[in-house]
XYZ file of N, CA and C in Angstrom:
738
model
N -7.551 -25.649 -51.506
C -6.885 -24.365 -51.702
C -6.300 -24.259 -53.102
N -6.136 -23.020 -53.562
C -5.527 -22.797 -54.867
C -4.021 -22.673 -54.713
N -3.302 -23.058 -55.774
C -1.853 -22.953 -55.761
C -1.383 -22.363 -57.076
N -0.303 -21.588 -57.001
C 0.295 -21.019 -58.206
C 1.476 -21.889 -58.596
N 1.507 -22.350 -59.824
C 2.584 -23.240 -60.276
C 3.768 -22.431 -60.777
N 4.916 -22.670 -60.170
C 6.144 -21.992 -60.566
C 6.870 -22.817 -61.611
N 7.968 -22.262 -62.127
C 8.778 -22.971 -63.104
C 9.231 -24.307 -62.537
N 9.107 -25.360 -63.301
C 9.505 -26.689 -62.851
C 8.366 -27.453 -62.220
N 7.169 -26.868 -62.208
C 6.011 -27.593 -61.704
C 5.838 -27.576 -60.208
N 6.641 -26.748 -59.493
C 6.530 -26.677 -58.043
C 5.363 -25.765 -57.670
N 4.481 -26.230 -56.801
C 3.324 -25.440 -56.400
C 3.677 -24.525 -55.237
N 3.284 -23.271 -55.342
C 3.537 -22.301 -54.284
C 2.221 -21.806 -53.710
N 2.187 -21.587 -52.423
C 1.019 -21.025 -51.774
C 0.957 -19.526 -52.088
N -0.197 -19.079 -52.510
C -0.363 -17.676 -52.870
C -0.726 -16.867 -51.621
N -0.172 -15.664 -51.549
C -0.308 -14.842 -50.347
C -0.796 -13.455 -50.716
N -1.812 -12.982 -50.003
C -2.218 -11.579 -50.024
C -1.779 -10.980 -48.696
N -1.021 -9.890 -48.756
C -0.494 -9.236 -47.561
C -1.157 -7.875 -47.405
N -1.695 -7.613 -46.243
C -2.335 -6.334 -45.957
C -1.508 -5.574 -44.931
N -1.032 -4.394 -45.313
C -0.233 -3.574 -44.418
C 1.133 -3.286 -44.994
N 1.493 -1.998 -45.003
C 2.791 -1.579 -45.537
C 3.615 -0.835 -44.494
N 3.307 -1.103 -43.224
C 4.090 -0.506 -42.151
C 5.381 -1.265 -41.926
N 5.910 -1.182 -40.719
C 7.200 -1.826 -40.428
C 7.142 -3.337 -40.623
N 6.138 -4.002 -40.012
C 6.036 -5.456 -40.136
C 5.674 -5.846 -41.567
N 4.709 -5.152 -42.152
C 4.282 -5.475 -43.508
C 5.404 -5.334 -44.526
N 6.211 -4.300 -44.387
C 7.323 -4.094 -45.324
C 8.344 -5.223 -45.224
N 8.653 -5.642 -44.003
C 9.610 -6.741 -43.824
C 9.031 -8.060 -44.323
N 7.746 -8.305 -44.056
C 7.128 -9.539 -44.534
C 7.098 -9.592 -46.050
N 6.805 -8.474 -46.694
C 6.778 -8.452 -48.160
C 8.132 -8.835 -48.728
N 9.175 -8.309 -48.120
C 10.531 -8.599 -48.616
C 10.875 -10.072 -48.454
N 10.592 -10.635 -47.268
C 10.988 -12.019 -47.031
C 10.106 -12.987 -47.799
N 8.828 -12.670 -47.981
C 7.943 -13.557 -48.734
C 8.378 -13.674 -50.188
N 8.905 -12.598 -50.750
C 9.384 -12.638 -52.134
C 10.623 -13.513 -52.285
N 11.257 -13.831 -51.153
C 12.481 -14.631 -51.186
C 12.270 -16.040 -50.636
N 11.060 -16.365 -50.236
C 10.799 -17.638 -49.565
C 10.249 -18.668 -50.542
N 10.966 -19.761 -50.658
C 10.553 -20.833 -51.570
C 9.223 -21.418 -51.116
N 8.336 -21.635 -52.083
C 7.052 -22.244 -51.781
C 5.938 -21.249 -51.536
N 6.270 -19.942 -51.595
C 5.261 -18.906 -51.368
C 5.385 -17.834 -52.456
N 4.234 -17.306 -52.841
C 4.215 -16.259 -53.864
C 3.302 -15.129 -53.403
N 3.888 -13.944 -53.223
C 3.114 -12.768 -52.844
C 2.415 -12.233 -54.089
N 1.087 -12.342 -54.119
C 0.342 -11.962 -55.318
C -0.322 -10.598 -55.199
N -0.421 -10.062 -53.963
C -1.075 -8.764 -53.795
C -0.636 -8.174 -52.466
N -0.227 -6.912 -52.488
C 0.191 -6.219 -51.264
C -0.665 -4.968 -51.120
N -1.556 -4.999 -50.136
C -2.543 -3.937 -49.948
C -2.028 -2.873 -48.997
N -2.226 -1.613 -49.394
C -1.918 -0.486 -48.522
C -2.987 0.583 -48.658
N -3.689 0.842 -47.570
C -4.773 1.835 -47.622
C -4.238 3.225 -47.947
N -3.017 3.536 -47.502
C -2.449 4.862 -47.743
C -2.191 5.120 -49.225
N -2.141 4.057 -50.021
C -1.919 4.198 -51.467
C -3.233 4.318 -52.228
N -4.344 4.382 -51.506
C -5.641 4.505 -52.161
C -6.199 3.195 -52.665
N -5.603 2.070 -52.256
C -6.091 0.763 -52.686
C -7.389 0.427 -51.957
N -8.228 -0.381 -52.584
C -9.533 -0.715 -52.034
C -9.602 -2.188 -51.649
N -10.223 -2.471 -50.514
C -10.356 -3.848 -50.067
C -11.150 -4.694 -51.067
N -12.114 -4.080 -51.730
C -12.933 -4.852 -52.673
C -12.146 -5.311 -53.903
N -10.949 -4.764 -54.108
C -10.124 -5.178 -55.246
C -9.155 -6.307 -54.908
N -9.149 -6.738 -53.659
C -8.239 -7.803 -53.227
C -8.647 -9.127 -53.870
N -7.676 -9.928 -54.345
C -8.009 -11.263 -54.869
C -8.766 -12.090 -53.825
N -9.746 -12.847 -54.267
C -10.632 -13.561 -53.335
C -10.226 -15.017 -53.091
N -9.255 -15.543 -53.851
C -8.985 -16.981 -53.774
C -7.507 -17.290 -53.537
N -6.850 -16.498 -52.707
C -5.471 -16.800 -52.313
C -5.474 -17.854 -51.207
N -4.303 -18.396 -50.940
C -4.189 -19.403 -49.883
C -4.061 -18.779 -48.498
N -3.367 -17.630 -48.438
C -3.138 -16.975 -47.157
C -3.421 -15.480 -47.283
N -4.096 -14.940 -46.288
C -4.328 -13.497 -46.176
C -3.684 -13.047 -44.864
N -2.578 -12.329 -44.970
C -1.819 -11.944 -43.784
C -2.103 -10.483 -43.455
N -2.591 -10.244 -42.233
C -2.927 -8.892 -41.782
C -1.792 -8.361 -40.903
N -0.889 -7.598 -41.498
C 0.205 -6.972 -40.755
C -0.184 -5.522 -40.473
N -1.183 -5.360 -39.621
C -1.771 -4.055 -39.329
C -1.676 -3.769 -37.835
N -1.892 -2.517 -37.464
C -1.917 -2.174 -36.046
C -3.072 -2.899 -35.363
N -2.913 -3.149 -34.077
C -3.939 -3.870 -33.321
C -5.298 -3.191 -33.467
N -5.312 -1.876 -33.385
C -6.586 -1.149 -33.408
C -7.256 -1.193 -34.775
N -6.476 -1.376 -35.843
C -7.037 -1.389 -37.200
C -7.629 -2.736 -37.582
N -7.228 -3.792 -36.898
C -7.624 -5.136 -37.321
C -9.136 -5.347 -37.370
N -9.897 -5.075 -36.311
C -11.346 -5.336 -36.376
C -12.034 -4.545 -37.486
N -11.615 -3.315 -37.700
C -12.223 -2.488 -38.743
C -12.007 -3.096 -40.125
N -10.785 -3.531 -40.384
C -10.473 -4.116 -41.690
C -11.174 -5.458 -41.856
N -11.171 -6.291 -40.829
C -11.857 -7.582 -40.916
C -13.333 -7.386 -41.243
N -13.944 -6.394 -40.617
C -15.369 -6.164 -40.841
C -15.663 -5.724 -42.275
N -14.697 -5.070 -42.915
C -14.901 -4.558 -44.271
C -14.401 -5.511 -45.352
N -13.696 -6.580 -44.961
C -13.127 -7.498 -45.945
C -14.210 -8.220 -46.728
N -14.010 -8.354 -48.030
C -14.931 -9.192 -48.803
C -14.740 -10.658 -48.418
N -15.710 -11.482 -48.745
C -15.602 -12.905 -48.451
C -14.484 -13.518 -49.291
N -13.625 -14.294 -48.656
C -12.497 -14.915 -49.361
C -12.401 -16.386 -48.967
N -11.650 -17.124 -49.755
C -11.237 -18.464 -49.349
C -9.931 -18.319 -48.568
N -9.240 -19.406 -48.355
C -7.919 -19.339 -47.735
C -7.938 -19.149 -46.234
N -6.747 -18.991 -45.687
C -6.543 -18.846 -44.247
C -6.198 -17.399 -43.939
N -6.905 -16.831 -42.981
C -6.585 -15.487 -42.508
C -5.569 -15.587 -41.375
N -4.583 -14.687 -41.396
C -3.496 -14.713 -40.414
C -3.235 -13.289 -39.929
N -3.166 -13.090 -38.621
C -2.692 -11.792 -38.144
C -1.360 -11.960 -37.425
N -0.646 -10.854 -37.238
C 0.716 -10.897 -36.717
C 0.844 -10.222 -35.356
N -0.273 -9.930 -34.705
C -0.243 -9.163 -33.459
C -0.019 -10.057 -32.247
N 0.793 -9.589 -31.309
C 1.031 -10.356 -30.102
C -0.108 -10.285 -29.112
N -0.817 -9.168 -29.089
C -1.811 -8.963 -28.030
C -3.250 -9.073 -28.512
N -3.469 -9.587 -29.728
C -4.824 -9.801 -30.246
C -5.078 -11.301 -30.319
N -6.212 -11.744 -29.783
C -6.486 -13.178 -29.703
C -6.844 -13.760 -31.066
N -6.683 -15.067 -31.169
C -7.126 -15.792 -32.362
C -8.647 -15.707 -32.485
N -9.342 -15.792 -31.364
C -10.805 -15.783 -31.369
C -11.365 -14.485 -31.946
N -10.656 -13.388 -31.763
C -11.137 -12.107 -32.286
C -11.258 -12.155 -33.802
N -10.353 -12.840 -34.469
C -10.395 -12.940 -35.920
C -11.396 -14.003 -36.372
N -11.558 -15.044 -35.592
C -12.478 -16.120 -35.971
C -13.929 -15.654 -36.035
N -14.220 -14.499 -35.462
C -15.568 -13.943 -35.563
C -15.873 -13.472 -36.985
N -14.822 -13.335 -37.807
C -15.001 -12.828 -39.170
C -14.689 -13.860 -40.247
N -13.965 -14.937 -39.885
C -13.551 -15.919 -40.887
C -13.305 -17.246 -40.185
N -13.612 -18.342 -40.821
C -13.524 -19.647 -40.162
C -12.083 -20.114 -40.015
N -11.334 -20.148 -41.114
C -9.968 -20.678 -41.098
C -8.995 -19.552 -40.756
N -8.423 -19.635 -39.553
C -7.595 -18.535 -39.052
C -6.351 -19.049 -38.346
N -5.399 -18.163 -38.193
C -4.198 -18.461 -37.430
C -3.472 -17.183 -37.083
N -2.474 -17.320 -36.211
C -1.652 -16.186 -35.795
C -0.197 -16.527 -36.025
N 0.531 -15.595 -36.612
C 1.971 -15.714 -36.809
C 2.600 -14.489 -36.155
N 3.203 -14.680 -34.977
C 3.730 -13.566 -34.187
C 5.251 -13.603 -34.176
N 5.917 -12.744 -34.959
C 7.379 -12.677 -34.935
C 7.836 -11.802 -33.771
N 8.590 -12.366 -32.872
C 9.033 -11.652 -31.674
C 10.311 -10.869 -32.008
N 10.101 -9.725 -32.635
C 11.228 -8.913 -33.097
C 10.747 -7.470 -33.248
N 11.662 -6.536 -33.227
C 11.340 -5.150 -33.526
C 11.658 -4.888 -34.995
N 10.728 -4.268 -35.694
C 10.867 -4.059 -37.133
C 10.904 -2.564 -37.442
N 11.853 -2.176 -38.283
C 11.957 -0.799 -38.751
C 12.198 -0.829 -40.250
N 11.436 -0.046 -40.980
C 11.599 0.004 -42.433
C 13.044 0.354 -42.802
N 13.554 -0.333 -43.812
C 14.881 -0.015 -44.322
C 16.027 -0.707 -43.620
N 15.765 -1.408 -42.533
C 16.825 -2.132 -41.822
C 16.787 -3.604 -42.207
N 17.948 -4.149 -42.557
C 18.041 -5.557 -42.930
C 17.782 -6.427 -41.704
N 17.189 -7.593 -41.933
C 16.837 -8.495 -40.846
C 16.965 -9.934 -41.320
N 17.608 -10.775 -40.510
C 17.738 -12.198 -40.806
C 16.542 -12.935 -40.209
N 15.556 -13.232 -41.052
C 14.338 -13.879 -40.559
C 14.592 -15.270 -40.008
N 15.649 -15.928 -40.451
C 15.902 -17.282 -39.966
C 16.204 -17.307 -38.471
N 16.581 -16.147 -37.900
C 16.898 -16.062 -36.477
C 15.773 -15.435 -35.659
N 14.682 -15.050 -36.306
C 13.572 -14.411 -35.592
C 12.702 -15.478 -34.924
N 12.513 -15.432 -33.612
C 11.568 -16.367 -32.984
C 10.148 -16.072 -33.472
N 9.466 -17.091 -33.969
C 8.095 -16.921 -34.438
C 7.182 -17.849 -33.639
N 6.140 -17.272 -33.068
C 5.149 -18.021 -32.307
C 3.868 -18.114 -33.133
N 3.283 -19.292 -33.179
C 2.125 -19.504 -34.047
C 0.981 -20.138 -33.259
N -0.214 -19.959 -33.816
C -1.415 -20.559 -33.253
C -2.423 -20.758 -34.374
N -3.246 -21.778 -34.259
C -4.343 -21.947 -35.198
C -4.036 -22.891 -36.338
N -4.430 -22.502 -37.525
C -4.412 -23.354 -38.702
C -3.013 -23.889 -39.011
N -2.955 -25.126 -39.494
C -1.687 -25.777 -39.830
C -0.887 -24.996 -40.858
N -1.556 -24.270 -41.740
C -0.849 -23.475 -42.741
C 0.057 -22.427 -42.100
N -0.314 -21.957 -40.923
C 0.485 -20.928 -40.259
C 1.793 -21.523 -39.744
N 1.720 -22.722 -39.183
C 2.957 -23.386 -38.748
C 3.891 -23.608 -39.925
N 3.341 -24.029 -41.077
C 4.170 -24.261 -42.261
C 4.853 -22.982 -42.710
N 4.111 -21.878 -42.703
C 4.708 -20.605 -43.088
C 5.801 -20.197 -42.112
N 5.535 -20.342 -40.820
C 6.532 -19.988 -39.811
C 7.827 -20.772 -40.020
N 7.694 -22.065 -40.295
C 8.880 -22.902 -40.491
C 9.604 -22.580 -41.787
N 8.883 -22.025 -42.765
C 9.533 -21.593 -44.003
C 10.329 -20.308 -43.799
N 9.912 -19.518 -42.822
C 10.560 -18.227 -42.585
C 11.712 -18.307 -41.586
N 11.587 -19.168 -40.570
C 12.527 -19.149 -39.458
C 12.854 -20.557 -38.991
N 14.013 -20.701 -38.369
C 14.367 -21.985 -37.751
C 14.003 -22.000 -36.265
N 13.447 -20.898 -35.776
C 13.076 -20.789 -34.364
C 11.554 -20.590 -34.276
N 10.839 -21.692 -34.283
C 9.374 -21.672 -34.371
C 8.782 -22.392 -33.158
N 7.782 -21.757 -32.517
C 7.213 -22.301 -31.290
C 5.695 -22.075 -31.263
N 4.944 -22.994 -30.677
C 3.498 -22.757 -30.495
C 3.259 -21.841 -29.303
N 2.206 -21.040 -29.383
C 1.801 -20.207 -28.247
C 0.337 -19.832 -28.430
N -0.467 -20.050 -27.405
C -1.868 -19.660 -27.497
C -2.005 -18.158 -27.259
N -3.229 -17.668 -27.329
C -3.457 -16.227 -27.255
C -3.004 -15.636 -25.919
N -3.259 -16.344 -24.825
C -2.824 -15.860 -23.519
C -1.298 -15.823 -23.431
N -0.662 -16.870 -23.957
C 0.798 -16.907 -23.948
C 1.406 -15.791 -24.768
N 0.823 -15.537 -25.943
C 1.342 -14.449 -26.791
C 1.195 -13.092 -26.117
N 0.085 -12.902 -25.404
C -0.102 -11.632 -24.697
C 1.006 -11.420 -23.670
N 1.397 -12.489 -22.995
C 2.466 -12.388 -21.998
C 3.820 -12.143 -22.678
N 4.051 -12.810 -23.811
C 5.274 -12.561 -24.570
C 5.335 -11.104 -25.038
N 4.194 -10.601 -25.491
C 4.139 -9.225 -25.974
C 4.439 -8.243 -24.854
N 3.887 -8.481 -23.674
C 4.162 -7.630 -22.525
C 5.648 -7.625 -22.193
N 6.256 -8.814 -22.137
C 7.691 -8.901 -21.840
C 8.511 -8.182 -22.909
N 8.091 -8.300 -24.168
C 8.809 -7.641 -25.259
C 8.727 -6.129 -25.135
N 7.567 -5.616 -24.748
C 7.420 -4.170 -24.563
C 8.335 -3.683 -23.442
N 8.370 -4.412 -22.341
C 9.243 -4.027 -21.234
C 10.718 -4.037 -21.656
N 11.137 -5.108 -22.323
C 12.552 -5.281 -22.641
C 13.007 -4.424 -23.807
N 12.131 -4.214 -24.776
C 12.536 -3.516 -26.002
C 12.047 -2.068 -26.017
N 10.739 -1.876 -26.021
C 10.200 -0.518 -26.145
C 10.608 0.373 -24.980
N 10.492 -0.148 -23.772
C 10.784 0.694 -22.613
C 12.280 0.945 -22.458
N 13.102 -0.065 -22.723
C 14.544 0.167 -22.643
C 14.999 1.157 -23.718
N 14.393 1.067 -24.905
C 14.721 2.029 -25.961
C 14.330 3.446 -25.538
N 13.183 3.572 -24.853
C 12.760 4.887 -24.377
C 13.749 5.443 -23.358
N 14.285 4.572 -22.500
C 15.286 5.015 -21.536
C 16.538 5.526 -22.242
N 16.944 4.841 -23.301
C 18.096 5.315 -24.076
C 17.780 6.675 -24.703
N 16.560 6.828 -25.215
C 16.159 8.112 -25.795
C 16.226 9.227 -24.750
N 15.774 8.947 -23.518
C 15.856 9.931 -22.442
C 17.312 10.269 -22.123
N 18.163 9.245 -22.074
C 19.583 9.474 -21.786
C 20.244 10.286 -22.898
N 19.908 9.970 -24.154
C 20.456 10.739 -25.272
C 20.019 12.196 -25.199
N 18.750 12.410 -24.865
C 18.253 13.775 -24.736
C 18.967 14.542 -23.636
N 19.213 13.876 -22.505
C 19.937 14.505 -21.400
C 21.345 14.887 -21.828
N 22.068 13.976 -22.488
C 23.420 14.274 -22.936
C 23.445 15.434 -23.918
N 22.492 15.448 -24.851
C 22.451 16.535 -25.833
C 22.243 17.882 -25.145
N 21.361 17.913 -24.154
C 21.119 19.170 -23.433
C 22.342 19.630 -22.653
N 23.162 18.651 -22.236
C 24.351 18.983 -21.453
C 25.595 19.163 -22.319
N 25.421 19.135 -23.649
C 26.526 19.434 -24.551
C 27.397 18.257 -24.941
N 26.903 17.022 -24.740
C 27.656 15.819 -25.096
C 27.060 15.166 -26.336
N 27.868 14.372 -27.031
C 27.409 13.607 -28.181
C 26.523 12.462 -27.689
N 25.256 12.429 -28.067
C 24.340 11.390 -27.551
C 24.792 9.964 -27.849
N 25.379 9.735 -29.009
C 25.751 8.372 -29.391
C 27.009 7.876 -28.689
N 27.557 8.689 -27.785
C 28.698 8.217 -27.009
C 28.336 7.041 -26.113
N 27.036 6.811 -25.922
C 26.571 5.683 -25.109
C 26.621 4.343 -25.829
N 26.790 4.354 -27.161
C 26.658 3.110 -27.927
C 27.602 1.987 -27.479
N 28.898 2.237 -27.251
C 29.752 1.129 -26.794
C 29.268 0.519 -25.475
N 28.789 1.369 -24.570
C 28.247 0.888 -23.302
C 27.011 0.031 -23.524
N 26.130 0.490 -24.396
C 24.894 -0.252 -24.667
C 25.204 -1.582 -25.338
N 26.139 -1.578 -26.290
C 26.524 -2.828 -26.973
C 27.061 -3.856 -25.975
N 27.913 -3.426 -25.061
C 28.474 -4.362 -24.090
C 27.389 -4.875 -23.143
N 26.472 -4.004 -22.751
C 25.363 -4.427 -21.895
C 24.545 -5.518 -22.581
N 24.201 -5.306 -23.840
C 23.413 -6.301 -24.578
C 24.219 -7.573 -24.822
N 25.509 -7.426 -25.061
C 26.350 -8.596 -25.322
C 26.408 -9.515 -24.103
N 26.455 -8.952 -22.921
C 26.509 -9.771 -21.709
C 25.271 -10.642 -21.563
N 24.142 -10.159 -22.078
C 22.901 -10.922 -21.946
C 22.908 -12.193 -22.777
N 23.863 -12.318 -23.706
C 23.992 -13.552 -24.477
C 24.477 -14.703 -23.612
N 25.152 -14.389 -22.511
C 25.802 -15.448 -21.727
C 25.403 -15.479 -20.261
N 24.586 -14.529 -19.818
C 24.211 -14.518 -18.399
C 22.831 -13.910 -18.210
N 22.156 -14.236 -17.107
C 20.854 -13.621 -16.824
C 21.006 -12.111 -16.624
N 19.981 -11.367 -16.965
C 20.026 -9.914 -16.835
C 20.275 -9.494 -15.383
N 19.701 -10.222 -14.444
C 19.898 -9.863 -13.036
C 21.372 -9.917 -12.654
N 22.074 -10.927 -13.136
C 23.505 -11.055 -12.837
C 24.326 -9.981 -13.549
N 23.859 -9.535 -14.698
C 24.599 -8.530 -15.469
C 24.410 -7.118 -14.925
N 23.478 -6.936 -13.983
C 23.177 -5.593 -13.477
C 24.380 -4.991 -12.757
N 24.733 -3.772 -13.111
C 25.792 -3.029 -12.419
C 25.238 -1.657 -12.059
N 26.072 -0.820 -11.448
C 25.679 0.556 -11.171
C 25.406 0.832 -9.700
N 25.157 2.091 -9.372
C 25.044 2.499 -7.970
C 23.835 1.913 -7.245
N 22.732 1.670 -7.947
C 21.552 1.146 -7.262
C 21.800 -0.260 -6.738
N 22.335 -1.145 -7.586
C 22.564 -2.524 -7.149
C 23.666 -2.587 -6.088
N 24.597 -1.601 -6.112
C 25.655 -1.539 -5.083
C 25.161 -0.855 -3.805
N 23.957 -0.290 -3.881
C 23.395 0.496 -2.774
C 24.325 1.647 -2.396
N 24.817 2.305 -3.413
C 25.713 3.449 -3.260
C 24.857 4.710 -3.150
N 24.382 4.994 -1.960
C 23.444 6.094 -1.760
C 24.063 7.448 -2.047
N 25.349 7.597 -1.816
C 25.999 8.887 -2.082
C 25.935 9.225 -3.571
N 26.221 8.231 -4.437
C 26.162 8.468 -5.883
C 24.726 8.692 -6.341
N 23.798 7.920 -5.790
C 22.389 8.102 -6.145
C 21.930 9.519 -5.819
N 22.341 10.041 -4.677
C 21.945 11.400 -4.297
C 22.583 12.442 -5.209
N 23.818 12.219 -5.626
C 24.461 13.155 -6.562
C 23.706 13.175 -7.890
N 23.283 12.005 -8.347
C 22.503 11.927 -9.581
C 21.182 12.676 -9.427
N 20.529 12.492 -8.303
C 19.251 13.176 -8.072
C 19.427 14.693 -8.071
N 20.546 15.144 -7.534
C 20.818 16.588 -7.529
C 21.011 17.116 -8.945
N 21.662 16.321 -9.788
C 21.865 16.730 -11.177
C 20.547 16.820 -11.941
N 19.557 16.074 -11.489
C 18.259 16.060 -12.165
C 17.270 17.049 -11.553
N 17.737 17.898 -10.680
C 16.856 18.900 -10.079
C 16.229 19.767 -11.176
N 14.919 19.893 -11.147
C 14.208 20.662 -12.159
C 13.743 19.836 -13.350
N 14.188 18.596 -13.426
C 13.749 17.692 -14.500
C 12.887 16.598 -13.856
N 11.694 16.987 -13.479
C 10.867 16.157 -12.603
C 10.528 14.789 -13.204
N 10.212 14.744 -14.499
C 9.845 13.462 -15.116
C 11.027 12.506 -15.123
N 12.195 13.008 -15.500
C 13.390 12.166 -15.535
C 13.783 11.735 -14.124
N 13.649 12.636 -13.159
C 13.957 12.289 -11.771
C 13.011 11.216 -11.258
N 11.732 11.329 -11.591
C 10.754 10.330 -11.139
C 11.097 8.950 -11.690
N 11.432 8.884 -12.993
C 11.795 7.611 -13.618
C 13.070 7.053 -12.984
N 14.045 7.919 -12.757
C 15.302 7.486 -12.123
C 15.024 6.857 -10.763
N 14.202 7.498 -9.960
C 13.924 6.980 -8.618
C 13.156 5.665 -8.657
N 12.168 5.572 -9.541
C 11.388 4.334 -9.653
C 12.297 3.164 -10.022
N 13.179 3.356 -10.996
C 14.052 2.266 -11.429
C 15.104 1.938 -10.372
N 15.649 2.945 -9.722
C 16.634 2.684 -8.668
C 16.012 1.858 -7.544
N 14.806 2.236 -7.150
C 14.122 1.493 -6.085
C 13.781 0.079 -6.519
N 13.393 -0.091 -7.778
C 13.065 -1.428 -8.276
C 14.299 -2.320 -8.294
N 15.432 -1.781 -8.724
C 16.686 -2.557 -8.731
C 17.057 -2.983 -7.316
N 16.877 -2.088 -6.352
C 17.247 -2.421 -4.984
C 16.302 -3.429 -4.351
N 15.068 -3.476 -4.820
C 14.116 -4.471 -4.298
C 14.304 -5.835 -4.935
N 14.909 -5.888 -6.117
C 14.987 -7.130 -6.908
C 15.904 -8.147 -6.223
């Protein structure tokens, strides 16, 4: 592999990063601050950049792209040296190996939003494949674990349930409050305390509310308030029933 020599004779692994979305933006920032690595090219299709202009002899090519975009980009990539790495939880290592021999997966189990600061040292990172990927993971975080493609798919599913779906529920609650004339962010102290409890106890033990108490009178009052809001009522009933079955 090729290495870029920094001041003092220290060799750094050269990195080409593809993707300027949420994950790509965060990776670009942390790579510029990580000792032993040098970001030499950051590709973004939206900027009119061309794949054929990408350096061909970097040590690592990191694909921080949407799951659906990965096969298309891999198929169009010029031949390169180095290790190819993708960051997707639900895409297998084997899918990338069809396009390049030396491959690995670096899956950061975190939600990323452009412009928000993030402490990478606390981000759980799951890796698979080439040894270079484990080294990169350990350079970025102190919480590094192996996981094969099947394991990552299960982690990704759990993350969607816990993060994406819970966030959607908050969005629904905020929308309901706004329609009823309340400040949507009035829920924040409640949400913070709910999340804080999960630091010290299982989620099942932290569950409160009328469903877990089997308070049918309150549940019926809530259902009456949701009359005419069929989608929200359906979600409310599904979750109430699930809590009572748990």
